[in-house]
PDB file of C-alpha atoms and ligand atoms in Angstrom:
ATOM      1  CA  MET Z   1       7.093  29.149  19.686  1.00 64.00           C
ATOM      2  CA  THR Z   2       5.459  30.766  16.658  1.00 74.00           C
ATOM      3  CA  THR Z   3       6.259  29.736  13.077  1.00 78.00           C
ATOM      4  CA  SER Z   4       6.427  32.376  10.370  1.00 78.00           C
ATOM      5  CA  GLN Z   5       4.638  31.538   7.109  1.00 74.00           C
ATOM      6  CA  GLN Z   6       7.903  32.220   5.181  1.00 78.00           C
ATOM      7  CA  ASP Z   7       9.550  29.401   7.116  1.00 92.00           C
ATOM      8  CA  LEU Z   8       6.912  26.876   6.153  1.00 96.00           C
ATOM      9  CA  ALA Z   9       6.269  24.725   3.076  1.00 97.00           C
ATOM     10  CA  ILE Z  10       4.072  21.769   2.250  1.00 98.00           C
ATOM     11  CA  VAL Z  11       5.900  18.926   0.593  1.00 98.00           C
ATOM     12  CA  ALA Z  12       3.690  16.388  -1.142  1.00 98.00           C
ATOM     13  CA  MET Z  13       4.045  12.990  -2.689  1.00 95.00           C
ATOM     14  CA  PRO Z  14       2.912  13.035  -6.377  1.00 95.00           C
ATOM     15  CA  MET Z  15      -0.344  11.173  -5.615  1.00 95.00           C
ATOM     16  CA  ASP Z  16      -1.206  13.696  -2.881  1.00 97.00           C
ATOM     17  CA  MET Z  17      -0.679  16.885  -4.882  1.00 97.00           C
ATOM     18  CA  GLU Z  18      -4.375  17.803  -5.200  1.00 97.00           C
ATOM     19  CA  PRO Z  19      -5.366  17.584  -1.520  1.00 97.00           C
ATOM     20  CA  ALA Z  20      -1.988  19.033  -0.507  1.00 98.00           C
ATOM     21  CA  LYS Z  21      -2.668  22.016  -2.778  1.00 98.00           C
ATOM     22  CA  ARG Z  22      -6.018  22.558  -1.064  1.00 97.00           C
ATOM     23  CA  LEU Z  23      -4.167  22.642   2.266  1.00 98.00           C
ATOM     24  CA  ALA Z  24      -1.416  24.933   0.906  1.00 97.00           C
ATOM     25  CA  ASP Z  25      -4.107  27.320  -0.384  1.00 97.00           C
ATOM     26  CA  GLN Z  26      -5.802  27.366   3.009  1.00 97.00           C
ATOM     27  CA  LEU Z  27      -2.513  28.100   4.786  1.00 97.00           C
ATOM     28  CA  ARG Z  28      -1.152  30.328   1.990  1.00 96.00           C
ATOM     29  CA  VAL Z  29       2.212  28.576   1.964  1.00 96.00           C
ATOM     30  CA  PRO Z  30       4.268  27.155  -0.938  1.00 96.00           C
ATOM     31  CA  LEU Z  31       3.739  23.619  -2.166  1.00 97.00           C
ATOM     32  CA  ILE Z  32       6.753  21.533  -3.168  1.00 97.00           C
ATOM     33  CA  SER Z  33       6.372  18.271  -5.077  1.00 97.00           C
ATOM     34  CA  VAL Z  34       8.466  15.223  -4.275  1.00 98.00           C
ATOM     35  CA  GLU Z  35       9.845  13.899  -7.572  1.00 98.00           C
ATOM     36  CA  LEU Z  36       9.594  10.132  -7.563  1.00 98.00           C
ATOM     37  CA  GLY Z  37      11.052   7.711 -10.070  1.00 97.00           C
ATOM     38  CA  ARG Z  38      12.789   4.361 -10.310  1.00 97.00           C
ATOM     39  CA  PHE Z  39      16.375   3.340 -10.838  1.00 98.00           C
ATOM     40  CA  PRO Z  40      16.873   0.677 -13.525  1.00 98.00           C
ATOM     41  CA  ASP Z  41      17.001  -1.975 -10.783  1.00 98.00           C
ATOM     42  CA  GLY Z  42      13.554  -0.955  -9.494  1.00 97.00           C
ATOM     43  CA  GLU Z  43      14.718   0.937  -6.409  1.00 98.00           C
ATOM     44  CA  THR Z  44      13.050   4.259  -5.566  1.00 98.00           C
ATOM     45  CA  LYS Z  45      14.683   7.390  -6.997  1.00 98.00           C
ATOM     46  CA  LEU Z  46      13.633  10.550  -5.197  1.00 98.00           C
ATOM     47  CA  HIS Z  47      14.482  14.227  -5.555  1.00 98.00           C
ATOM     48  CA  LEU Z  48      13.421  17.382  -3.747  1.00 97.00           C
ATOM     49  CA  LYS Z  49      14.329  20.839  -5.076  1.00 94.00           C
ATOM     50  CA  SER Z  50      14.109  22.626  -1.751  1.00 94.00           C
ATOM     51  CA  ALA Z  51      12.876  22.489   1.826  1.00 94.00           C
ATOM     52  CA  ALA Z  52      11.668  24.999   4.403  1.00 95.00           C
ATOM     53  CA  PRO Z  53      12.831  25.152   8.034  1.00 96.00           C
ATOM     54  CA  THR Z  54       9.412  23.759   8.965  1.00 97.00           C
ATOM     55  CA  SER Z  55       8.145  21.172   6.490  1.00 97.00           C
ATOM     56  CA  ILE Z  56       4.707  19.675   6.353  1.00 98.00           C
ATOM     57  CA  LEU Z  57       5.036  16.360   4.563  1.00 98.00           C
ATOM     58  CA  TYR Z  58       1.646  15.377   3.117  1.00 98.00           C
ATOM     59  CA  CYS Z  59       1.080  11.687   2.494  1.00 98.00           C
ATOM     60  CA  SER Z  60      -2.268   9.995   3.054  1.00 98.00           C
ATOM     61  CA  LEU Z  61      -1.406   6.417   3.939  1.00 98.00           C
ATOM     62  CA  TYR Z  62      -4.075   4.419   2.078  1.00 98.00           C
ATOM     63  CA  ALA Z  63      -2.608   1.585  -0.054  1.00 97.00           C
ATOM     64  CA  PRO Z  64       0.379   2.217   2.210  1.00 98.00           C
ATOM     65  CA  ASP Z  65       3.144  -0.277   1.570  1.00 98.00           C
ATOM     66  CA  PRO Z  66       4.645   1.324  -1.584  1.00 97.00           C
ATOM     67  CA  LYS Z  67       4.446   4.759   0.087  1.00 97.00           C
ATOM     68  CA  ILE Z  68       6.232   4.095   3.354  1.00 98.00           C
ATOM     69  CA  PHE Z  69       9.836   3.806   2.143  1.00 98.00           C
ATOM     70  CA  PRO Z  70       9.570   6.831  -0.216  1.00 98.00           C
ATOM     71  CA  LEU Z  71       8.134   8.761   2.743  1.00 98.00           C
ATOM     72  CA  ILE Z  72      11.178   7.899   4.846  1.00 98.00           C
ATOM     73  CA  LEU Z  73      13.503   8.847   1.991  1.00 98.00           C
ATOM     74  CA  ALA Z  74      11.675  12.181   1.553  1.00 98.00           C
ATOM     75  CA  SER Z  75      11.983  12.912   5.252  1.00 98.00           C
ATOM     76  CA  SER Z  76      15.706  12.121   5.183  1.00 98.00           C
ATOM     77  CA  VAL Z  77      16.170  14.606   2.311  1.00 98.00           C
ATOM     78  CA  LEU Z  78      14.186  17.279   4.147  1.00 98.00           C
ATOM     79  CA  ARG Z  79      16.571  16.938   7.083  1.00 97.00           C
ATOM     80  CA  ARG Z  80      19.608  17.108   4.782  1.00 97.00           C
ATOM     81  CA  LEU Z  81      18.187  20.246   3.158  1.00 97.00           C
ATOM     82  CA  GLY Z  82      17.806  21.903   6.561  1.00 96.00           C
ATOM     83  CA  SER Z  83      14.271  21.210   7.823  1.00 97.00           C
ATOM     84  CA  ARG Z  84      14.429  21.471  11.582  1.00 96.00           C
ATOM     85  CA  SER Z  85      10.853  20.317  12.035  1.00 97.00           C
ATOM     86  CA  ILE Z  86       8.905  17.781   9.971  1.00 98.00           C
ATOM     87  CA  THR Z  87       5.183  17.356  10.450  1.00 98.00           C
ATOM     88  CA  LEU Z  88       3.717  14.355   8.684  1.00 98.00           C
ATOM     89  CA  VAL Z  89       0.134  15.054   7.621  1.00 98.00           C
ATOM     90  CA  ALA Z  90      -1.360  11.626   6.987  1.00 98.00           C
ATOM     91  CA  PRO Z  91      -5.111  12.237   6.788  1.00 98.00           C
ATOM     92  CA  TYR Z  92      -5.615   8.467   6.652  1.00 98.00           C
ATOM     93  CA  LEU Z  93      -3.331   6.473   8.904  1.00 98.00           C
ATOM     94  CA  CYS Z  94      -2.864   2.846   7.901  1.00 98.00           C
ATOM     95  CA  TYR Z  95      -2.550  -0.334   9.984  1.00 98.00           C
ATOM     96  CA  MET Z  96      -4.405   1.201  12.921  1.00 98.00           C
ATOM     97  CA  ARG Z  97      -6.969  -1.607  12.982  1.00 96.00           C
ATOM     98  CA  GLN Z  98      -4.242  -4.249  13.374  1.00 96.00           C
ATOM     99  CA  ASP Z  99      -3.720  -3.135  16.967  1.00 96.00           C
ATOM    100  CA  LYS Z 100      -3.197  -6.613  18.381  1.00 96.00           C
ATOM    101  CA  ALA Z 101      -2.145 -10.023  17.178  1.00 96.00           C
ATOM    102  CA  PHE Z 102      -5.599 -11.491  16.543  1.00 93.00           C
ATOM    103  CA  ARG Z 103      -4.027 -14.897  15.934  1.00 93.00           C
ATOM    104  CA  GLN Z 104      -0.790 -16.414  17.144  1.00 97.00           C
ATOM    105  CA  GLY Z 105       1.876 -15.560  14.587  1.00 98.00           C
ATOM    106  CA  GLU Z 106       0.440 -12.206  13.430  1.00 97.00           C
ATOM    107  CA  PRO Z 107       2.306  -8.899  13.783  1.00 98.00           C
ATOM    108  CA  ILE Z 108       0.979  -5.968  15.816  1.00 97.00           C
ATOM    109  CA  SER Z 109       1.240  -3.874  12.663  1.00 98.00           C
ATOM    110  CA  GLN Z 110       0.120  -0.639  14.340  1.00 98.00           C
ATOM    111  CA  ARG Z 111       3.124  -0.716  16.706  1.00 98.00           C
ATOM    112  CA  VAL Z 112       5.537  -1.670  13.938  1.00 98.00           C
ATOM    113  CA  LEU Z 113       4.349   1.268  11.823  1.00 98.00           C
ATOM    114  CA  GLY Z 114       4.911   3.641  14.763  1.00 98.00           C
ATOM    115  CA  LYS Z 115       8.445   2.351  15.288  1.00 98.00           C
ATOM    116  CA  VAL Z 116       9.277   2.595  11.580  1.00 98.00           C
ATOM    117  CA  LEU Z 117       8.037   6.176  11.086  1.00 98.00           C
ATOM    118  CA  SER Z 118       8.756   7.818  14.456  1.00 98.00           C
ATOM    119  CA  PRO Z 119      12.512   8.381  13.964  1.00 98.00           C
ATOM    120  CA  TRP Z 120      11.800  10.354  10.775  1.00 98.00           C
ATOM    121  CA  ILE Z 121       9.204  12.861  11.947  1.00 98.00           C
ATOM    122  CA  ASP Z 122       8.670  15.343  14.766  1.00 98.00           C
ATOM    123  CA  HIS Z 123       4.899  15.560  14.641  1.00 98.00           C
ATOM    124  CA  ILE Z 124       2.069  13.592  13.044  1.00 98.00           C
ATOM    125  CA  VAL Z 125      -1.369  14.978  12.223  1.00 98.00           C
ATOM    126  CA  THR Z 126      -4.130  12.602  11.217  1.00 98.00           C
ATOM    127  CA  VAL Z 127      -7.914  12.371  11.057  1.00 98.00           C
ATOM    128  CA  GLU Z 128      -9.991   9.753  12.923  1.00 97.00           C
ATOM    129  CA  PRO Z 129      -7.211   7.235  13.404  1.00 97.00           C
ATOM    130  CA  HIS Z 130      -8.719   3.979  14.579  1.00 94.00           C
ATOM    131  CA  LEU Z 131      -7.933   4.276  18.301  1.00 93.00           C
ATOM    132  CA  HIS Z 132      -9.669   1.303  19.837  1.00 88.00           C
ATOM    133  CA  ARG Z 133      -7.598  -0.925  22.103  1.00 92.00           C
ATOM    134  CA  THR Z 134      -4.816   1.679  21.847  1.00 93.00           C
ATOM    135  CA  ARG Z 135      -6.527   4.804  23.171  1.00 93.00           C
ATOM    136  CA  ASN Z 136      -3.729   7.263  22.530  1.00 96.00           C
ATOM    137  CA  LEU Z 137      -1.712   7.921  19.389  1.00 98.00           C
ATOM    138  CA  ASP Z 138       1.279   8.811  21.606  1.00 98.00           C
ATOM    139  CA  ASP Z 139       1.534   5.112  22.433  1.00 97.00           C
ATOM    140  CA  VAL Z 140       2.018   4.343  18.732  1.00 98.00           C
ATOM    141  CA  PHE Z 141       4.375   7.207  17.815  1.00 98.00           C
ATOM    142  CA  VAL Z 142       6.554   7.278  20.917  1.00 97.00           C
ATOM    143  CA  GLY Z 143       8.542  10.506  21.332  1.00 97.00           C
ATOM    144  CA  VAL Z 144       6.655  12.230  18.497  1.00 98.00           C
ATOM    145  CA  LYS Z 145       4.060  14.956  18.935  1.00 98.00           C
ATOM    146  CA  THR Z 146       0.694  13.595  17.801  1.00 98.00           C
ATOM    147  CA  THR Z 147      -2.541  15.278  16.753  1.00 98.00           C
ATOM    148  CA  ALA Z 148      -5.578  13.060  16.134  1.00 98.00           C
ATOM    149  CA  LEU Z 149      -8.408  15.126  14.673  1.00 98.00           C
ATOM    150  CA  SER Z 150     -12.046  14.197  14.876  1.00 96.00           C
ATOM    151  CA  ALA Z 151     -14.172  14.286  11.729  1.00 96.00           C
ATOM    152  CA  ALA Z 152     -17.281  15.001  13.846  1.00 94.00           C
ATOM    153  CA  PRO Z 153     -17.376  18.777  13.070  1.00 94.00           C
ATOM    154  CA  LEU Z 154     -17.239  17.982   9.329  1.00 95.00           C
ATOM    155  CA  PHE Z 155     -20.086  15.458   9.593  1.00 95.00           C
ATOM    156  CA  ARG Z 156     -22.056  17.967  11.621  1.00 92.00           C
ATOM    157  CA  GLN Z 157     -21.616  20.690   8.938  1.00 91.00           C
ATOM    158  CA  LEU Z 158     -22.748  18.268   6.247  1.00 90.00           C
ATOM    159  CA  ILE Z 159     -25.848  17.191   8.170  1.00 89.00           C
ATOM    160  CA  GLY Z 160     -26.595  20.877   8.765  1.00 84.00           C
ATOM    161  CA  ARG Z 161     -26.782  21.413   4.989  1.00 82.00           C
ATOM    162  CA  ASP Z 162     -28.996  18.343   4.441  1.00 82.00           C
ATOM    163  CA  ASP Z 163     -32.690  18.103   4.128  1.00 73.00           C
ATOM    164  CA  ILE Z 164     -33.358  15.754   7.017  1.00 77.00           C
ATOM    165  CA  ASP Z 165     -36.240  13.558   6.070  1.00 67.00           C
ATOM    166  CA  GLY Z 166     -38.643  13.411   9.023  1.00 71.00           C
ATOM    167  CA  GLU Z 167     -37.486  12.221  12.412  1.00 91.00           C
ATOM    168  CA  ALA Z 168     -33.769  11.444  12.297  1.00 94.00           C
ATOM    169  CA  ILE Z 169     -31.442   9.338  14.437  1.00 96.00           C
ATOM    170  CA  VAL Z 170     -27.652   9.016  14.269  1.00 96.00           C
ATOM    171  CA  ILE Z 171     -26.417   5.441  14.690  1.00 98.00           C
ATOM    172  CA  GLY Z 172     -22.906   4.084  15.092  1.00 97.00           C
ATOM    173  CA  PRO Z 173     -22.462   0.471  13.954  1.00 97.00           C
ATOM    174  CA  ASP Z 174     -20.336  -0.506  16.973  1.00 95.00           C
ATOM    175  CA  GLU Z 175     -19.319   0.655  20.446  1.00 92.00           C
ATOM    176  CA  GLU Z 176     -16.128   2.185  19.026  1.00 89.00           C
ATOM    177  CA  ALA Z 177     -18.317   4.679  17.170  1.00 91.00           C
ATOM    178  CA  PHE Z 178     -19.796   6.006  20.413  1.00 92.00           C
ATOM    179  CA  ALA Z 179     -17.645   9.161  20.730  1.00 89.00           C
ATOM    180  CA  TRP Z 180     -18.142  10.538  17.230  1.00 87.00           C
ATOM    181  CA  THR Z 181     -21.770   9.431  17.008  1.00 94.00           C
ATOM    182  CA  LYS Z 182     -22.489  11.284  20.255  1.00 95.00           C
ATOM    183  CA  ALA Z 183     -20.517  14.375  19.185  1.00 93.00           C
ATOM    184  CA  VAL Z 184     -22.303  14.665  15.836  1.00 93.00           C
ATOM    185  CA  ALA Z 185     -25.773  13.918  17.196  1.00 93.00           C
ATOM    186  CA  GLU Z 186     -25.521  16.288  20.149  1.00 91.00           C
ATOM    187  CA  GLN Z 187     -24.272  19.155  17.985  1.00 87.00           C
ATOM    188  CA  ALA Z 188     -27.053  18.507  15.479  1.00 87.00           C
ATOM    189  CA  GLY Z 189     -29.720  18.106  18.174  1.00 88.00           C
ATOM    190  CA  ILE Z 190     -30.572  14.586  16.947  1.00 92.00           C
ATOM    191  CA  PRO Z 191     -30.834  11.462  19.156  1.00 95.00           C
ATOM    192  CA  PHE Z 192     -28.202   8.761  18.785  1.00 96.00           C
ATOM    193  CA  ALA Z 193     -27.503   5.129  19.546  1.00 97.00           C
ATOM    194  CA  THR Z 194     -24.770   2.591  18.902  1.00 97.00           C
ATOM    195  CA  MET Z 195     -25.036  -1.042  17.885  1.00 98.00           C
ATOM    196  CA  SER Z 196     -22.862  -3.807  19.279  1.00 97.00           C
ATOM    197  CA  LYS Z 197     -20.677  -5.699  16.855  1.00 96.00           C
ATOM    198  CA  LYS Z 198     -19.003  -9.080  16.781  1.00 95.00           C
ATOM    199  CA  ARG Z 199     -16.558  -9.617  13.922  1.00 92.00           C
ATOM    200  CA  LEU Z 200     -16.882 -13.115  12.469  1.00 92.00           C
ATOM    201  CA  GLY Z 201     -14.403 -12.707   9.596  1.00 91.00           C
ATOM    202  CA  ASP Z 202     -12.780 -10.099   7.323  1.00 89.00           C
ATOM    203  CA  ARG Z 203     -16.102  -9.458   5.570  1.00 89.00           C
ATOM    204  CA  ASP Z 204     -18.608 -10.763   8.051  1.00 91.00           C
ATOM    205  CA  VAL Z 205     -19.963  -9.131  11.206  1.00 95.00           C
ATOM    206  CA  LYS Z 206     -22.905  -9.724  13.519  1.00 96.00           C
ATOM    207  CA  LEU Z 207     -24.641  -6.586  14.790  1.00 97.00           C
ATOM    208  CA  GLU Z 208     -27.244  -5.988  17.465  1.00 97.00           C
ATOM    209  CA  LEU Z 209     -29.299  -2.927  18.334  1.00 97.00           C
ATOM    210  CA  ASP Z 210     -31.056  -2.594  21.671  1.00 97.00           C
ATOM    211  CA  PRO Z 211     -34.743  -3.471  20.946  1.00 96.00           C
ATOM    212  CA  ALA Z 212     -35.764  -0.447  23.061  1.00 97.00           C
ATOM    213  CA  ILE Z 213     -34.379   1.844  20.359  1.00 96.00           C
ATOM    214  CA  SER Z 214     -37.063   2.472  17.791  1.00 96.00           C
ATOM    215  CA  VAL Z 215     -35.985   3.268  14.248  1.00 97.00           C
ATOM    216  CA  GLU Z 216     -39.365   2.635  12.688  1.00 96.00           C
ATOM    217  CA  GLY Z 217     -40.229   5.317  10.121  1.00 96.00           C
ATOM    218  CA  ARG Z 218     -37.009   7.186  10.908  1.00 96.00           C
ATOM    219  CA  HIS Z 219     -34.264   8.633   8.752  1.00 95.00           C
ATOM    220  CA  VAL Z 220     -31.074   6.930   9.982  1.00 97.00           C
ATOM    221  CA  ILE Z 221     -27.669   8.524   9.580  1.00 96.00           C
ATOM    222  CA  LEU Z 222     -25.036   5.815  10.046  1.00 97.00           C
ATOM    223  CA  ILE Z 223     -21.614   7.127  11.011  1.00 97.00           C
ATOM    224  CA  ASP Z 224     -18.341   5.188  11.052  1.00 96.00           C
ATOM    225  CA  ASP Z 225     -14.635   5.963  10.872  1.00 96.00           C
ATOM    226  CA  VAL Z 226     -13.801   3.550   8.037  1.00 97.00           C
ATOM    227  CA  VAL Z 227     -15.690   1.668   5.364  1.00 97.00           C
ATOM    228  CA  SER Z 228     -13.405  -1.021   4.073  1.00 97.00           C
ATOM    229  CA  THR Z 229     -15.223  -4.086   2.696  1.00 96.00           C
ATOM    230  CA  GLY Z 230     -18.583  -2.463   3.456  1.00 96.00           C
ATOM    231  CA  GLY Z 231     -19.524  -5.527   5.553  1.00 96.00           C
ATOM    232  CA  THR Z 232     -20.245  -3.471   8.690  1.00 97.00           C
ATOM    233  CA  LEU Z 233     -22.415  -0.828   7.029  1.00 97.00           C
ATOM    234  CA  ALA Z 234     -24.287  -3.427   4.945  1.00 97.00           C
ATOM    235  CA  ALA Z 235     -25.075  -5.508   8.044  1.00 97.00           C
ATOM    236  CA  ALA Z 236     -26.164  -2.346   9.884  1.00 98.00           C
ATOM    237  CA  ALA Z 237     -28.430  -1.370   6.993  1.00 98.00           C
ATOM    238  CA  ARG Z 238     -30.026  -4.824   6.832  1.00 97.00           C
ATOM    239  CA  LEU Z 239     -30.719  -4.728  10.568  1.00 97.00           C
ATOM    240  CA  LEU Z 240     -32.218  -1.242  10.342  1.00 98.00           C
ATOM    241  CA  GLN Z 241     -34.390  -2.247   7.372  1.00 97.00           C
ATOM    242  CA  SER Z 242     -35.671  -5.243   9.327  1.00 97.00           C
ATOM    243  CA  ARG Z 243     -36.654  -2.816  12.078  1.00 97.00           C
ATOM    244  CA  GLY Z 244     -38.707  -0.659   9.691  1.00 97.00           C
ATOM    245  CA  CYS Z 245     -36.582   2.465   9.215  1.00 96.00           C
ATOM    246  CA  LYS Z 246     -37.609   4.879   6.472  1.00 95.00           C
ATOM    247  CA  LYS Z 247     -34.269   5.866   4.963  1.00 95.00           C
ATOM    248  CA  ILE Z 248     -30.591   5.096   5.597  1.00 97.00           C
ATOM    249  CA  GLU Z 249     -27.544   7.069   4.644  1.00 96.00           C
ATOM    250  CA  ALA Z 250     -23.966   6.746   5.768  1.00 97.00           C
ATOM    251  CA  LEU Z 251     -21.131   9.157   6.547  1.00 97.00           C
ATOM    252  CA  VAL Z 252     -17.574   7.907   6.942  1.00 97.00           C
ATOM    253  CA  ALA Z 253     -14.251   9.594   7.499  1.00 97.00           C
ATOM    254  CA  HIS Z 254     -12.328   7.120   5.337  1.00 98.00           C
ATOM    255  CA  ALA Z 255     -13.702   5.253   2.337  1.00 98.00           C
ATOM    256  CA  LEU Z 256     -11.523   2.364   1.200  1.00 98.00           C
ATOM    257  CA  CYS Z 257     -14.246   0.278  -0.447  1.00 97.00           C
ATOM    258  CA  LYS Z 258     -14.397  -0.659  -4.129  1.00 95.00           C
ATOM    259  CA  GLU Z 259     -17.160   0.395  -6.570  1.00 93.00           C
ATOM    260  CA  SER Z 260     -18.642  -3.123  -6.377  1.00 95.00           C
ATOM    261  CA  GLU Z 261     -18.884  -2.780  -2.601  1.00 95.00           C
ATOM    262  CA  ILE Z 262     -20.664   0.588  -2.929  1.00 96.00           C
ATOM    263  CA  ALA Z 263     -23.219  -1.211  -5.129  1.00 96.00           C
ATOM    264  CA  LYS Z 264     -23.665  -3.872  -2.428  1.00 95.00           C
ATOM    265  CA  LEU Z 265     -24.286  -1.161   0.151  1.00 97.00           C
ATOM    266  CA  LYS Z 266     -27.010   0.272  -2.066  1.00 97.00           C
ATOM    267  CA  GLN Z 267     -28.602  -3.178  -2.334  1.00 97.00           C
ATOM    268  CA  ALA Z 268     -28.483  -3.451   1.470  1.00 97.00           C
ATOM    269  CA  GLY Z 269     -30.479  -0.203   1.711  1.00 97.00           C
ATOM    270  CA  VAL Z 270     -27.890   2.577   2.086  1.00 98.00           C
ATOM    271  CA  SER Z 271     -29.345   5.293  -0.135  1.00 97.00           C
ATOM    272  CA  ARG Z 272     -26.211   7.456  -0.055  1.00 96.00           C
ATOM    273  CA  LEU Z 273     -22.637   7.034   1.214  1.00 97.00           C
ATOM    274  CA  ARG Z 274     -20.526  10.151   1.719  1.00 97.00           C
ATOM    275  CA  SER Z 275     -16.894  10.399   2.843  1.00 98.00           C
ATOM    276  CA  THR Z 276     -14.170  12.944   3.476  1.00 98.00           C
ATOM    277  CA  ASP Z 277     -11.392  13.395   0.916  1.00 97.00           C
ATOM    278  CA  ALA Z 278      -8.794  11.985   3.356  1.00 98.00           C
ATOM    279  CA  ILE Z 279      -8.762   9.168   0.791  1.00 98.00           C
ATOM    280  CA  PRO Z 280      -9.691  10.061  -2.817  1.00 97.00           C
ATOM    281  CA  HIS Z 281     -12.899   8.127  -3.524  1.00 97.00           C
ATOM    282  CA  PRO Z 282     -16.068   8.446  -5.648  1.00 97.00           C
ATOM    283  CA  THR Z 283     -18.049   9.085  -2.445  1.00 97.00           C
ATOM    284  CA  ASN Z 284     -15.995  12.143  -1.391  1.00 97.00           C
ATOM    285  CA  ALA Z 285     -18.306  14.940  -0.268  1.00 96.00           C
ATOM    286  CA  ILE Z 286     -16.397  16.630   2.550  1.00 95.00           C
ATOM    287  CA  GLU Z 287     -13.066  18.477   2.264  1.00 96.00           C
ATOM    288  CA  ILE Z 288     -10.687  17.989   5.169  1.00 97.00           C
ATOM    289  CA  ALA Z 289      -8.314  20.824   4.211  1.00 98.00           C
ATOM    290  CA  PRO Z 290     -10.073  23.396   6.487  1.00 97.00           C
ATOM    291  CA  LEU Z 291      -9.917  20.984   9.456  1.00 98.00           C
ATOM    292  CA  LEU Z 292      -6.211  20.278   8.830  1.00 98.00           C
ATOM    293  CA  ALA Z 293      -5.438  23.978   8.296  1.00 98.00           C
ATOM    294  CA  ASP Z 294      -7.098  24.987  11.589  1.00 98.00           C
ATOM    295  CA  ALA Z 295      -5.157  22.319  13.459  1.00 98.00           C
ATOM    296  CA  LEU Z 296      -1.839  23.277  11.860  1.00 98.00           C
ATOM    297  CA  ARG Z 297      -2.408  26.985  12.572  1.00 97.00           C
ATOM    298  CA  ARG Z 298      -3.008  26.069  16.195  1.00 96.00           C
ATOM    299  CA  GLU Z 299      -0.200  23.543  16.558  1.00 94.00           C
ATOM    300  CA  LEU Z 300       2.437  25.590  14.705  1.00 90.00           C
ATOM    301  CA  SER Z 301       1.186  28.896  16.149  1.00 87.00           C
ATOM    302  CA  LEU Z 302       0.901  30.380  12.658  1.00 88.00           C
TER     303      LEU Z 302
HETATM  304  C1  R5P U   1     -14.048  -1.234  12.902  1.00 56.42           C
HETATM  305  O1  R5P U   1     -13.885  -1.328  14.066  1.00 56.42           O
HETATM  306  C2  R5P U   1     -14.237   0.052  12.167  1.00 56.42           C
HETATM  307  O2  R5P U   1     -14.737   1.066  12.972  1.00 56.42           O
HETATM  308  C3  R5P U   1     -15.115  -0.162  10.964  1.00 56.42           C
HETATM  309  O3  R5P U   1     -16.432  -0.438  11.380  1.00 56.42           O
HETATM  310  C4  R5P U   1     -14.617  -1.303  10.123  1.00 56.42           C
HETATM  311  O4  R5P U   1     -13.244  -1.239   9.964  1.00 56.42           O
HETATM  312  C5  R5P U   1     -15.299  -1.322   8.785  1.00 56.42           C
HETATM  313  O5  R5P U   1     -14.778  -2.373   8.035  1.00 56.42           O
HETATM  314  P1  R5P U   1     -15.687  -3.125   6.973  1.00 56.42           P
HETATM  315  O6  R5P U   1     -16.234  -2.080   6.044  1.00 56.42           O
HETATM  316  O7  R5P U   1     -14.743  -4.067   6.307  1.00 56.42           O
HETATM  317  O8  R5P U   1     -16.752  -3.864   7.734  1.00 56.42           O
END
């Protein structure tokens, strides 16, 4: 079924207005802001002026807990105002790394999130969700259409504009990075490899790189889905430095790390860290709006 542009609007949470506007401009559809406030008792007060038959609700789920209930309230209003279809565009999808109970007594937060949000949406579109033990987003959002976009084409475009310094190699810091490392490297005509990783704690990892892979004198492009504490990329950089590489830079889909952690990455040898604007961050260098717009045109048959 095709969707007419007149039947479509993007509805954004206040903190998402800028990236949502970039998407609305790409799709040439109206942008509606969710008005958020508080009742005197601290509960969320929410108002929406209008809705379209097909609503794209834009909410990037970094720092997620205070966003989730307002998101549900917004979706409930969209339904009451006549939206027949609600697509949640969450460029960053939270709790995807808590995909099992790592210790007795922990929640499987990924599954809980899916159960909480699924009744309120018809479709979810996200970028590089952390699909590791759970391979398919459909297993998280049961009964909801899901679209998990790869950031690999964006990384590839960025590398294409770069001055690659000498002989380059793309490296993923763990086995989970294999798919996007391979996709980026093959499109760019650069060799690639992945490290193996053992997580020792929230901030501590042990990495290994096959000794047969030479990085000596090479320009290494590290690629990962998320930088959170920076522990993984810092350990990768230290290992690469010890193996004599010439230069290290890093590309990530989602940057969650603090300024102090960016400084630590520099100390570890990462000369430059660049990220997509799925999460607003000082390292943003790649806009995701064109990727999202292409996917939505395809999925909604615009
Ligand atoms: C883990 O499997 C992910 O792909 C990232 O490597 C990880 O989440 C990065 O976290 P941190 O920056 O805290 O090491």
